[in-house]
Amino acid sequence: MSLPKTIQPPPRIQIQRVTPQVDCGRYPVKRTVGDGVGVTAKIFRDGHELLGAAVRYRPLGATRWFEAPLTSLGNDEWAGSFDVDQVGTWCFRVEAWVDRVASFQYELRRKVEAGQKDLAGELSEGAVLLGVERLTVEAALAAPPGDRTEKTWSPTYGVDVDRVLARFGSWYELFPRSWGGFDGVRALLPQLAELGFDVVYLPPIHPIGHSSRKGRNNALTAGPKDPGSPWAIGSEEGGHDAIAPELGTLAQFEKLSAAAKKHGIEIALDFAIQCSPDHPWLKEHPEWFNRRPDGTLKYAENPPKRYQDIYNVNFDSDDWKGLWEALRDVVLVWVKRGVTVFRVDNPHTKPVAFWEWLIDEVRREHPEVIFLAEAFTRPAMMTTLGKIGFGQSYTYFTWKNTRWELLEFIAQLLEWKETYRPNLFPNTPDILHEYLVAGGRPAFEARLVLASTLSPSYGIYSGYEHFENVPAKPGSEEYLDSEKYEIKKRALDGPLLPLVAALNRVRRDNAALQYLDNLTFLETENERLFAYLKRTGDNTIVVVVNLDPFAVQEGVCILPVSTGLPPAYRVHDLLAGDKAGSAADWTWHIGRNYVRLAPGQSHLLRIGGS
């Protein structure tokens, strides 16, 4: 090993194991406005000098660094934090230094305490250090420490800061054509706001193709009145930047978006990168599409599902740059029209580099924009999409219905917490799980409580509140008479809505339900009972859910001493007001607490006055 090619010797201070960071700093960690960023590091130096350390941070592009102190925890461990107060990319680094004054005082004090009398040499050194002619022991020990020499710093790491909506929010998905178009949805906004929804997600609102249009129940031949699937985007009336005329005009859409914001609701649009055979791009840019050797276009497939009404774009096209720019421009068009939330269809089937570029292009000028990934795929791809900029993601929650499945599922989400935010949907237009099919109303209630209390972000697809659970055929996850292929007459009057409203109200009133990584699993001694505790500050919530939609289940909820709770305390059931004849308050204890729940029912308990 050759000597370092530097004038000065290498730094002697070591800064190791800086957290938080992802993949050695390749990707930023995620936070939302108002969050703290807890920073830890292992900092040490050879010898006995005393060290000081701080975290320095700033929004990317700012010229001024801010500083927050790091405190020594002993054994070379240091910790501190800083707050982020605006959206966008932030950066931070750990700095450490030798405090020569404190080091000198530490050495001098030890010698004085050991009874040494001849300290002339030490005091002469101190006089030079403090810039005085003569120095006494008393004056030396009284001098203020804080000198910074041998300053050393870590690499710089990133923090991707989103709006709070990226972390915490309640979503409602609906097809506008089943509610009277944009004006019909606008009339619905006061009720949706009263129910506590933060986001109304609309499937694609663009013109629908006629060629190979699907009929009812995914039939290959459409009838004359069949509206087609909204995901078959594009016709002679336009493509991804156009609006289906049967839904209304652009002015009506913008009126809907503005009205939603007045009610505290955001309209989320579906961004699906696919085209019907009638999309203008097929004539304008035929090179953007995949062709077989015989020249025919290859329609989309996800075996065993087949999408004869859709063509995928070719990301390996010779004009891939033009394709990327066109897709970016589509997003920017809708951002200019007031849309700041996008649910992205199947992003895991498109290049990661494309998404990293597109999200950076959009958020550089519009950092308030949030992208939700509909990515049901392998963990490495799901987490990578979070790392490169997606603010949220769908998850496999829909298929996790037993206690052990849920434990494994949530443990995985907690491992990914720095870069991946889950949005738990118990149903979607594509996914009707057999648990809901077989379990009926109790299953719907249990899944709703789990989704809304396990995760800060959750959503339901319209019809959930009516317990819609008839599959296209036994064993299928497709709905019979799916709304994807026909217009339904919808009304927001389902019998589950009082529970939806109660849960959304409780979520807003309790900070513990607005975070993911504050969760502790609790033992129940019954596999059909699932329990957990969530705590933020002095707000503590305990949730117990009967996962069995068919039978009453009895067991216990064990609160360990490690929770820090007192030996006995009062608990208040926040859902009791929505249950006829239900008691609301009990005294619970550290240790075992008896629980008895009807099929699919839950306790949502706030501890004490928190």
XYZ file of C-alpha atoms in Angstrom:
610
model
C 0.000 0.000 0.000
C 1.499 3.336 -1.051
C 1.519 6.476 1.101
C -1.442 8.847 0.676
C -0.730 11.573 -1.897
C -1.721 14.427 0.408
C 0.236 17.254 2.027
C -1.407 16.710 5.392
C -1.536 13.299 7.110
C -4.858 11.440 6.865
C -7.557 12.336 9.415
C -7.339 10.473 12.705
C -11.022 10.773 13.606
C -13.175 7.878 12.385
C -16.872 8.366 11.534
C -18.601 5.040 10.939
C -22.079 3.505 10.745
C -23.965 6.717 10.053
C -27.726 6.252 10.111
C -30.131 6.735 8.511
C -28.855 5.816 5.084
C -29.860 3.427 2.324
C -27.495 1.333 0.233
C -24.403 3.237 1.401
C -26.077 6.535 0.604
C -27.068 5.684 -2.986
C -30.716 6.508 -2.202
C -32.328 9.001 0.189
C -34.379 8.026 3.211
C -38.008 9.153 3.286
C -39.596 11.674 5.635
C -42.570 14.035 5.555
C -42.767 17.722 6.456
C -42.461 18.218 10.200
C -40.723 14.902 10.839
C -37.507 14.569 12.764
C -34.517 12.806 11.249
C -32.753 10.882 13.992
C -29.036 10.579 13.252
C -26.585 8.173 14.880
C -22.936 7.434 14.232
C -19.958 5.689 15.732
C -17.231 8.338 16.206
C -13.802 7.777 17.731
C -10.128 8.675 17.546
C -6.904 7.106 18.661
C -5.531 8.570 21.888
C -7.440 10.296 24.684
C -8.596 13.562 23.085
C -12.172 14.596 23.728
C -14.370 14.876 20.633
C -17.329 16.983 19.621
C -19.800 16.205 16.854
C -22.806 17.629 15.049
C -25.094 16.876 12.140
C -25.113 19.555 9.462
C -28.106 19.692 7.129
C -29.821 21.804 4.493
C -32.372 21.621 1.672
C -30.638 20.640 -1.542
C -29.630 23.780 -3.424
C -29.504 25.980 -0.330
C -26.144 27.589 0.388
C -26.435 27.738 4.173
C -25.872 24.699 6.359
C -27.817 24.321 9.607
C -26.350 22.461 12.557
C -27.726 20.297 15.369
C -25.511 18.811 18.083
C -24.763 15.129 18.454
C -24.558 13.838 22.004
C -22.159 11.138 23.159
C -24.026 8.079 24.425
C -20.853 6.357 25.541
C -18.783 3.621 23.937
C -18.205 5.807 20.854
C -21.935 6.054 20.032
C -23.345 9.497 19.178
C -26.912 10.574 18.454
C -28.938 13.647 17.589
C -31.668 14.810 15.236
C -32.887 17.595 12.996
C -36.309 18.542 11.637
C -37.335 18.966 8.002
C -39.874 21.705 7.335
C -40.330 21.811 3.557
C -40.846 19.352 0.711
C -38.002 18.395 -1.569
C -34.604 16.771 -1.234
C -32.499 17.497 1.836
C -28.935 16.464 2.582
C -26.982 15.929 5.785
C -23.564 14.866 6.983
C -21.941 14.159 10.305
C -19.005 16.331 11.354
C -16.613 15.581 14.219
C -13.636 17.365 15.694
C -11.148 17.380 18.533
C -12.020 19.833 21.291
C -8.467 20.814 22.328
C -9.629 22.959 25.231
C -11.849 20.235 26.687
C -9.098 17.676 26.122
C -6.541 19.867 27.898
C -8.948 20.474 30.795
C -9.733 16.761 31.090
C -6.010 15.890 31.339
C -5.316 18.761 33.764
C -8.267 17.869 35.996
C -7.141 14.257 36.283
C -3.675 15.355 37.350
C -5.049 17.798 39.921
C -7.366 15.125 41.326
C -4.379 12.756 41.529
C -2.556 15.301 43.741
C 0.147 16.350 41.272
C 1.670 19.730 42.174
C 4.206 20.520 39.451
C 1.923 21.540 36.548
C 4.031 24.361 35.094
C 4.558 22.529 31.817
C 0.881 21.786 31.412
C -0.084 25.374 32.196
C 2.417 26.699 29.650
C 0.726 24.559 27.007
C -2.664 25.806 28.171
C -1.525 29.436 27.969
C -0.577 28.974 24.317
C -3.836 27.140 23.605
C -5.986 29.827 25.255
C -3.909 32.744 23.966
C -2.904 34.203 27.338
C 0.468 35.086 28.849
C 0.048 33.362 32.189
C -2.426 30.744 33.343
C -3.467 29.350 36.726
C -5.081 25.984 37.304
C -8.353 27.634 38.314
C -8.447 29.807 35.203
C -7.537 26.881 32.989
C -10.387 24.730 34.288
C -12.857 27.632 34.005
C -12.100 28.363 30.351
C -15.002 27.582 27.996
C -14.471 24.468 25.845
C -15.651 24.273 22.230
C -12.465 24.459 20.180
C -12.754 22.632 16.855
C -9.646 21.213 15.268
C -8.998 18.159 13.118
C -12.464 18.672 11.712
C -13.598 15.532 9.848
C -16.865 14.761 8.102
C -18.779 11.805 6.746
C -20.113 11.432 3.207
C -23.282 13.407 2.513
C -26.592 11.532 2.628
C -30.043 12.392 1.266
C -33.535 12.790 2.712
C -36.559 12.805 0.390
C -39.192 14.959 2.105
C -42.822 14.652 0.998
C -46.038 16.254 2.092
C -47.721 14.583 5.070
C -50.242 13.088 2.629
C -47.510 10.754 1.385
C -47.361 9.216 4.861
C -50.879 9.592 6.197
C -54.180 9.602 4.354
C -57.433 7.772 3.613
C -58.231 6.921 -0.027
C -61.519 6.210 -1.789
C -61.459 4.780 -5.317
C -64.371 5.306 -7.687
C -65.203 5.179 -11.395
C -66.601 8.634 -12.316
C -68.841 7.179 -15.014
C -70.807 5.292 -12.323
C -71.468 8.498 -10.372
C -72.641 10.834 -13.133
C -69.253 11.963 -14.450
C -67.186 14.804 -13.032
C -70.195 16.828 -11.919
C -71.628 13.822 -10.110
C -68.370 13.247 -8.262
C -68.197 16.937 -7.383
C -71.639 16.721 -5.790
C -70.356 13.796 -3.725
C -67.418 15.711 -2.231
C -69.128 17.059 0.925
C -70.151 13.541 1.920
C -66.699 12.115 1.187
C -65.133 14.880 3.269
C -67.548 14.177 6.122
C -66.532 10.517 5.970
C -62.932 11.627 6.440
C -61.370 10.755 3.081
C -58.284 12.655 2.010
C -57.884 11.331 -1.545
C -60.389 10.374 -4.234
C -58.649 8.150 -6.752
C -60.015 7.978 -10.304
C -59.116 5.207 -12.766
C -58.073 6.546 -16.197
C -60.349 9.376 -17.349
C -59.140 9.430 -20.966
C -60.968 8.484 -24.176
C -61.488 4.708 -24.489
C -60.638 2.848 -27.681
C -63.210 1.112 -29.875
C -61.048 -1.540 -31.554
C -60.985 -4.813 -29.582
C -63.109 -3.149 -26.888
C -64.033 -5.524 -24.069
C -67.633 -6.270 -23.197
C -69.262 -7.092 -19.885
C -67.324 -9.488 -17.663
C -64.263 -9.146 -19.898
C -66.053 -10.531 -22.948
C -63.968 -10.391 -26.142
C -66.852 -8.863 -28.076
C -68.440 -5.643 -26.837
C -72.065 -4.788 -27.296
C -73.097 -1.475 -28.846
C -73.630 0.105 -25.411
C -70.626 -1.386 -23.615
C -68.356 1.480 -22.444
C -65.094 -0.501 -22.505
C -62.305 -0.573 -19.949
C -60.885 2.823 -18.898
C -57.415 1.274 -19.063
C -57.760 0.869 -22.851
C -56.561 4.432 -23.304
C -56.903 6.433 -26.503
C -59.261 6.969 -29.417
C -59.785 9.439 -32.233
C -60.739 11.894 -29.461
C -57.235 11.882 -27.980
C -54.790 10.051 -25.766
C -53.308 10.393 -22.295
C -53.704 14.165 -22.158
C -57.374 14.110 -23.239
C -60.599 13.519 -21.316
C -63.333 11.028 -22.147
C -66.225 13.219 -23.304
C -68.796 11.056 -21.536
C -67.270 12.132 -18.212
C -67.368 15.856 -18.923
C -65.091 18.575 -20.178
C -61.662 19.720 -19.074
C -63.337 22.723 -17.440
C -65.596 20.386 -15.472
C -62.609 18.322 -14.365
C -60.730 21.411 -13.213
C -63.856 22.526 -11.361
C -63.960 19.105 -9.648
C -60.294 19.337 -8.652
C -60.689 22.859 -7.250
C -63.820 21.909 -5.319
C -62.092 18.857 -3.880
C -59.271 20.972 -2.491
C -61.758 23.283 -0.816
C -63.067 20.210 1.016
C -59.552 19.086 1.983
C -59.563 16.305 -0.613
C -57.144 15.682 -3.474
C -58.023 14.036 -6.763
C -55.562 11.275 -7.676
C -55.303 10.220 -11.314
C -54.282 6.880 -12.737
C -51.141 6.987 -14.890
C -51.233 3.861 -17.045
C -48.564 3.539 -19.740
C -50.529 1.598 -22.340
C -52.608 2.354 -25.390
C -55.682 1.062 -27.106
C -55.326 0.205 -30.825
C -56.943 3.604 -31.539
C -54.511 5.742 -29.530
C -53.052 8.593 -31.637
C -49.519 7.462 -30.794
C -49.911 4.290 -32.877
C -50.138 6.413 -36.026
C -47.835 9.223 -34.922
C -45.122 7.028 -33.389
C -45.413 3.426 -34.586
C -41.790 2.898 -33.511
C -42.875 3.144 -29.858
C -44.676 -0.225 -29.953
C -43.655 -3.864 -29.983
C -44.189 -5.767 -33.217
C -43.869 -9.468 -33.886
C -41.727 -10.734 -36.796
C -44.819 -10.805 -39.033
C -45.407 -7.077 -38.375
C -48.439 -7.438 -36.120
C -48.633 -5.598 -32.830
C -48.375 -7.609 -29.621
C -51.181 -6.892 -27.176
C -50.599 -6.842 -23.419
C -50.620 -10.001 -21.323
C -50.093 -10.963 -17.701
C -50.669 -14.718 -17.893
C -53.249 -16.003 -17.430
C -54.800 -12.552 -17.919
C -54.954 -11.282 -21.513
C -55.614 -7.683 -22.542
C -56.551 -7.743 -26.198
C -57.682 -4.100 -26.024
C -54.270 -2.796 -24.893
C -50.806 -2.416 -26.426
C -47.724 -1.798 -24.305
C -45.101 0.700 -25.374
C -41.604 -0.444 -26.345
C -39.036 0.992 -23.944
C -36.287 -0.472 -26.123
C -37.411 1.597 -29.083
C -34.725 3.401 -31.081
C -36.616 6.558 -30.124
C -36.681 5.738 -26.414
C -35.735 9.303 -25.507
C -38.730 10.660 -27.378
C -40.967 8.135 -25.620
C -39.614 9.069 -22.192
C -40.116 12.773 -22.846
C -43.673 12.231 -24.121
C -44.603 10.304 -20.966
C -43.064 12.971 -18.760
C -45.000 15.623 -20.627
C -48.251 13.741 -19.979
C -47.645 13.923 -16.235
C -46.693 17.595 -16.403
C -49.864 18.411 -18.347
C -51.966 17.048 -15.502
C -49.812 18.730 -12.866
C -50.517 22.056 -14.614
C -54.196 21.159 -14.403
C -53.933 20.871 -10.632
C -53.243 17.145 -10.119
C -50.527 16.410 -7.561
C -51.212 12.718 -6.800
C -50.754 9.898 -9.323
C -51.483 6.205 -8.896
C -49.133 4.478 -11.350
C -50.327 1.279 -13.003
C -47.808 -1.611 -12.982
C -44.608 0.454 -12.678
C -42.596 -2.733 -12.085
C -43.023 -3.684 -15.738
C -41.218 -0.519 -16.891
C -37.520 0.377 -16.542
C -36.404 1.540 -13.096
C -34.109 4.106 -14.735
C -37.105 5.601 -16.536
C -39.032 6.096 -13.308
C -36.047 7.564 -11.502
C -35.622 10.067 -14.325
C -39.328 10.914 -14.692
C -39.969 11.393 -10.971
C -36.878 13.574 -10.667
C -37.952 15.637 -13.685
C -41.419 16.204 -12.228
C -40.491 16.753 -8.586
C -37.573 19.072 -9.317
C -40.127 21.729 -10.283
C -43.114 20.286 -8.403
C -41.831 18.633 -5.207
C -45.382 18.421 -3.884
C -46.290 15.673 -6.388
C -46.815 12.181 -4.921
C -46.565 8.920 -6.896
C -48.241 5.710 -5.675
C -46.882 2.465 -7.148
C -49.326 -0.319 -7.971
C -46.552 -2.898 -7.890
C -47.437 -6.456 -6.913
C -44.097 -8.093 -7.529
C -40.860 -9.232 -5.928
C -39.511 -7.437 -2.833
C -36.363 -6.133 -4.547
C -38.379 -4.342 -7.233
C -40.992 -3.051 -4.783
C -38.365 -1.542 -2.499
C -36.322 -0.154 -5.375
C -39.352 1.737 -6.682
C -39.618 3.320 -3.236
C -35.934 4.171 -3.234
C -36.039 5.983 -6.574
C -38.976 8.237 -5.716
C -42.363 6.542 -5.374
C -43.947 7.996 -2.245
C -46.236 5.025 -1.568
C -46.934 1.520 -2.796
C -49.679 -1.043 -2.888
C -48.795 -4.148 -0.894
C -49.705 -7.804 -0.515
C -51.943 -6.927 2.439
C -54.993 -8.195 0.546
C -53.641 -11.745 0.730
C -52.479 -11.629 4.377
C -55.400 -12.803 6.471
C -54.058 -15.005 9.257
C -52.147 -13.908 12.342
C -48.886 -15.435 11.176
C -49.240 -13.995 7.686
C -49.839 -10.555 9.157
C -46.895 -10.819 11.551
C -44.530 -11.730 8.720
C -45.993 -9.080 6.416
C -45.733 -6.184 8.888
C -42.254 -7.251 9.994
C -41.159 -6.949 6.361
C -42.713 -3.494 6.027
C -40.871 -2.363 9.150
C -37.590 -3.545 7.635
C -38.310 -1.321 4.621
C -39.465 1.708 6.625
C -36.727 4.118 5.467
C -37.728 3.976 1.790
C -41.094 2.235 1.421
C -44.478 3.527 2.547
C -47.354 1.030 2.345
C -50.904 1.899 1.344
C -53.180 -0.931 2.457
C -56.188 -1.610 0.222
C -58.409 -4.539 1.325
C -59.939 -4.600 -2.172
C -59.381 -3.157 -5.647
C -61.311 -3.451 -8.922
C -58.938 -6.333 -9.768
C -58.757 -8.099 -6.413
C -61.630 -9.686 -4.522
C -60.059 -12.051 -1.988
C -61.771 -15.279 -0.945
C -61.654 -14.092 2.695
C -64.210 -11.405 1.777
C -66.166 -13.785 -0.439
C -66.608 -16.349 2.324
C -66.647 -14.083 5.374
C -69.256 -11.511 4.421
C -69.782 -8.455 6.599
C -67.591 -9.590 9.542
C -64.666 -10.120 7.156
C -65.156 -6.663 5.639
C -65.206 -5.090 9.111
C -62.074 -6.874 10.301
C -60.099 -6.014 7.176
C -61.178 -2.372 7.331
C -59.959 -2.008 10.931
C -56.667 -3.741 10.130
C -55.996 -1.624 7.034
C -56.802 1.686 8.718
C -54.910 1.076 11.968
C -51.878 -0.931 10.875
C -50.900 1.562 8.169
C -51.050 5.371 8.158
C -52.291 5.176 4.542
C -55.134 2.920 3.458
C -57.907 2.871 0.892
C -61.048 1.122 -0.248
C -62.617 0.695 -3.666
C -66.274 1.729 -3.922
C -68.629 -1.137 -3.259
C -66.623 -2.216 -0.227
C -69.052 -0.344 2.000
C -71.861 -2.432 0.475
C -69.991 -5.722 1.100
C -69.758 -6.507 -2.621
C -68.192 -9.960 -2.751
C -69.559 -12.020 -5.652
C -66.713 -13.408 -7.794
C -66.883 -13.913 -11.547
C -66.620 -17.660 -10.843
C -65.605 -19.828 -7.888
C -61.968 -19.238 -7.012
C -61.673 -16.098 -9.124
C -60.464 -12.776 -7.734
C -62.409 -10.904 -10.431
C -65.782 -9.427 -9.537
C -68.896 -10.676 -11.261
C -70.239 -7.824 -13.434
C -66.990 -5.948 -12.866
C -67.168 -2.176 -12.974
C -64.085 -2.241 -15.189
C -66.317 -3.213 -18.107
C -69.706 -1.657 -17.345
C -71.339 1.359 -15.775
C -72.960 0.848 -12.389
C -75.431 3.063 -10.605
C -73.559 3.937 -7.442
C -74.716 5.644 -4.247
C -72.675 6.461 -1.161
C -75.050 4.862 1.343
C -73.473 1.529 2.298
C -74.051 0.092 5.794
C -70.282 0.048 6.494
C -69.913 3.819 6.163
C -70.508 4.612 9.881
C -67.502 2.423 10.734
C -65.469 4.063 7.952
C -66.272 7.510 9.316
C -65.486 6.462 12.890
C -62.118 4.991 11.898
C -61.129 8.042 9.865
C -62.087 10.309 12.762
C -60.077 8.216 15.222
C -57.088 8.213 12.855
C -57.086 12.009 12.679
C -57.490 12.407 16.432
C -54.702 10.005 17.410
C -51.134 10.616 16.285
C -50.212 7.010 17.113
C -52.251 5.861 14.089
C -50.441 8.242 11.731
C -47.128 6.352 11.729
C -46.011 2.833 10.835
C -42.790 2.242 12.757
C -44.274 2.779 16.232
C -45.894 -0.660 16.336
C -45.448 -3.432 18.904
C -47.116 -6.830 18.459
C -48.956 -8.217 21.487
C -49.544 -11.849 22.465
C -53.154 -13.095 22.596
C -52.795 -16.877 23.181
C -55.341 -17.344 20.383
C -54.291 -17.386 16.726
C -57.649 -15.944 15.694
C -57.034 -12.790 17.741
C -54.501 -10.270 16.415
C -53.301 -7.488 18.720
C -50.807 -4.641 18.576
C -49.882 -1.408 20.318
C -49.007 1.882 18.633
C -47.520 4.842 20.489
C -46.470 8.347 19.501
C -45.539 10.678 22.333
C -48.128 10.250 25.087
C -50.752 8.882 22.684
C -51.067 5.086 23.056
C -53.509 2.900 21.134
C -54.121 -0.843 21.479
C -55.953 -2.713 18.704
C -57.373 -6.229 19.040
C -59.087 -7.805 16.018
C -61.006 -11.070 15.750
C -59.720 -12.460 12.445
C -62.419 -15.143 12.474
C -65.466 -13.942 10.487
C -67.565 -16.921 11.602
C -67.179 -17.407 15.353
C -66.780 -15.597 18.654
C -63.196 -15.769 19.897
C -61.902 -15.459 23.451
C -58.380 -14.899 24.638
C -56.144 -12.381 26.319
C -54.218 -9.285 25.340
C -50.890 -9.321 27.155
C -49.290 -5.934 27.836
C -45.648 -6.532 28.858
C -43.743 -4.453 31.388
C -41.542 -3.232 28.537
C -44.424 -1.047 27.308
C -43.748 1.273 30.262
C -47.424 1.383 31.202
C -48.455 1.614 34.882
C -49.580 -1.533 36.750
C -53.234 -0.593 36.160
C -54.836 1.951 33.839
C -58.132 2.840 32.164
C -58.792 2.046 28.521
C -61.485 3.615 26.363
C -62.882 1.824 23.295
C -62.935 4.440 20.544
C -65.336 2.366 18.450
C -67.799 1.591 21.232
C -70.085 4.446 20.255
C -70.689 2.688 16.944
C -71.646 -0.636 18.567
C -75.098 -1.015 20.097
C -74.962 -1.962 23.777
C -71.164 -1.924 23.901
C -69.283 -0.812 27.003
C -66.678 1.863 26.422
C -64.332 1.816 29.428
C -62.444 -0.834 31.395
C -59.542 -1.103 33.767
C -56.642 -3.012 32.226
C -53.365 -4.137 33.753
C -49.814 -4.955 32.862
C -49.967 -8.630 31.915
C -53.058 -10.567 30.846
C -56.341 -8.833 29.976
C -59.392 -10.901 29.008
C -60.831 -10.303 25.531
C -63.992 -11.649 23.918
C -64.939 -10.496 20.417
C -67.794 -11.362 18.078
C -66.953 -12.503 14.513
C -64.818 -9.886 12.714
C -65.154 -7.373 15.559
C -62.420 -5.257 17.125
C -61.368 -3.248 20.130
C -59.688 0.076 19.352
C -58.511 1.195 22.774
C -56.982 4.482 23.837
C -55.020 4.130 27.037
C -55.654 6.601 29.836
C -56.055 10.246 28.955
C -53.559 10.027 26.121
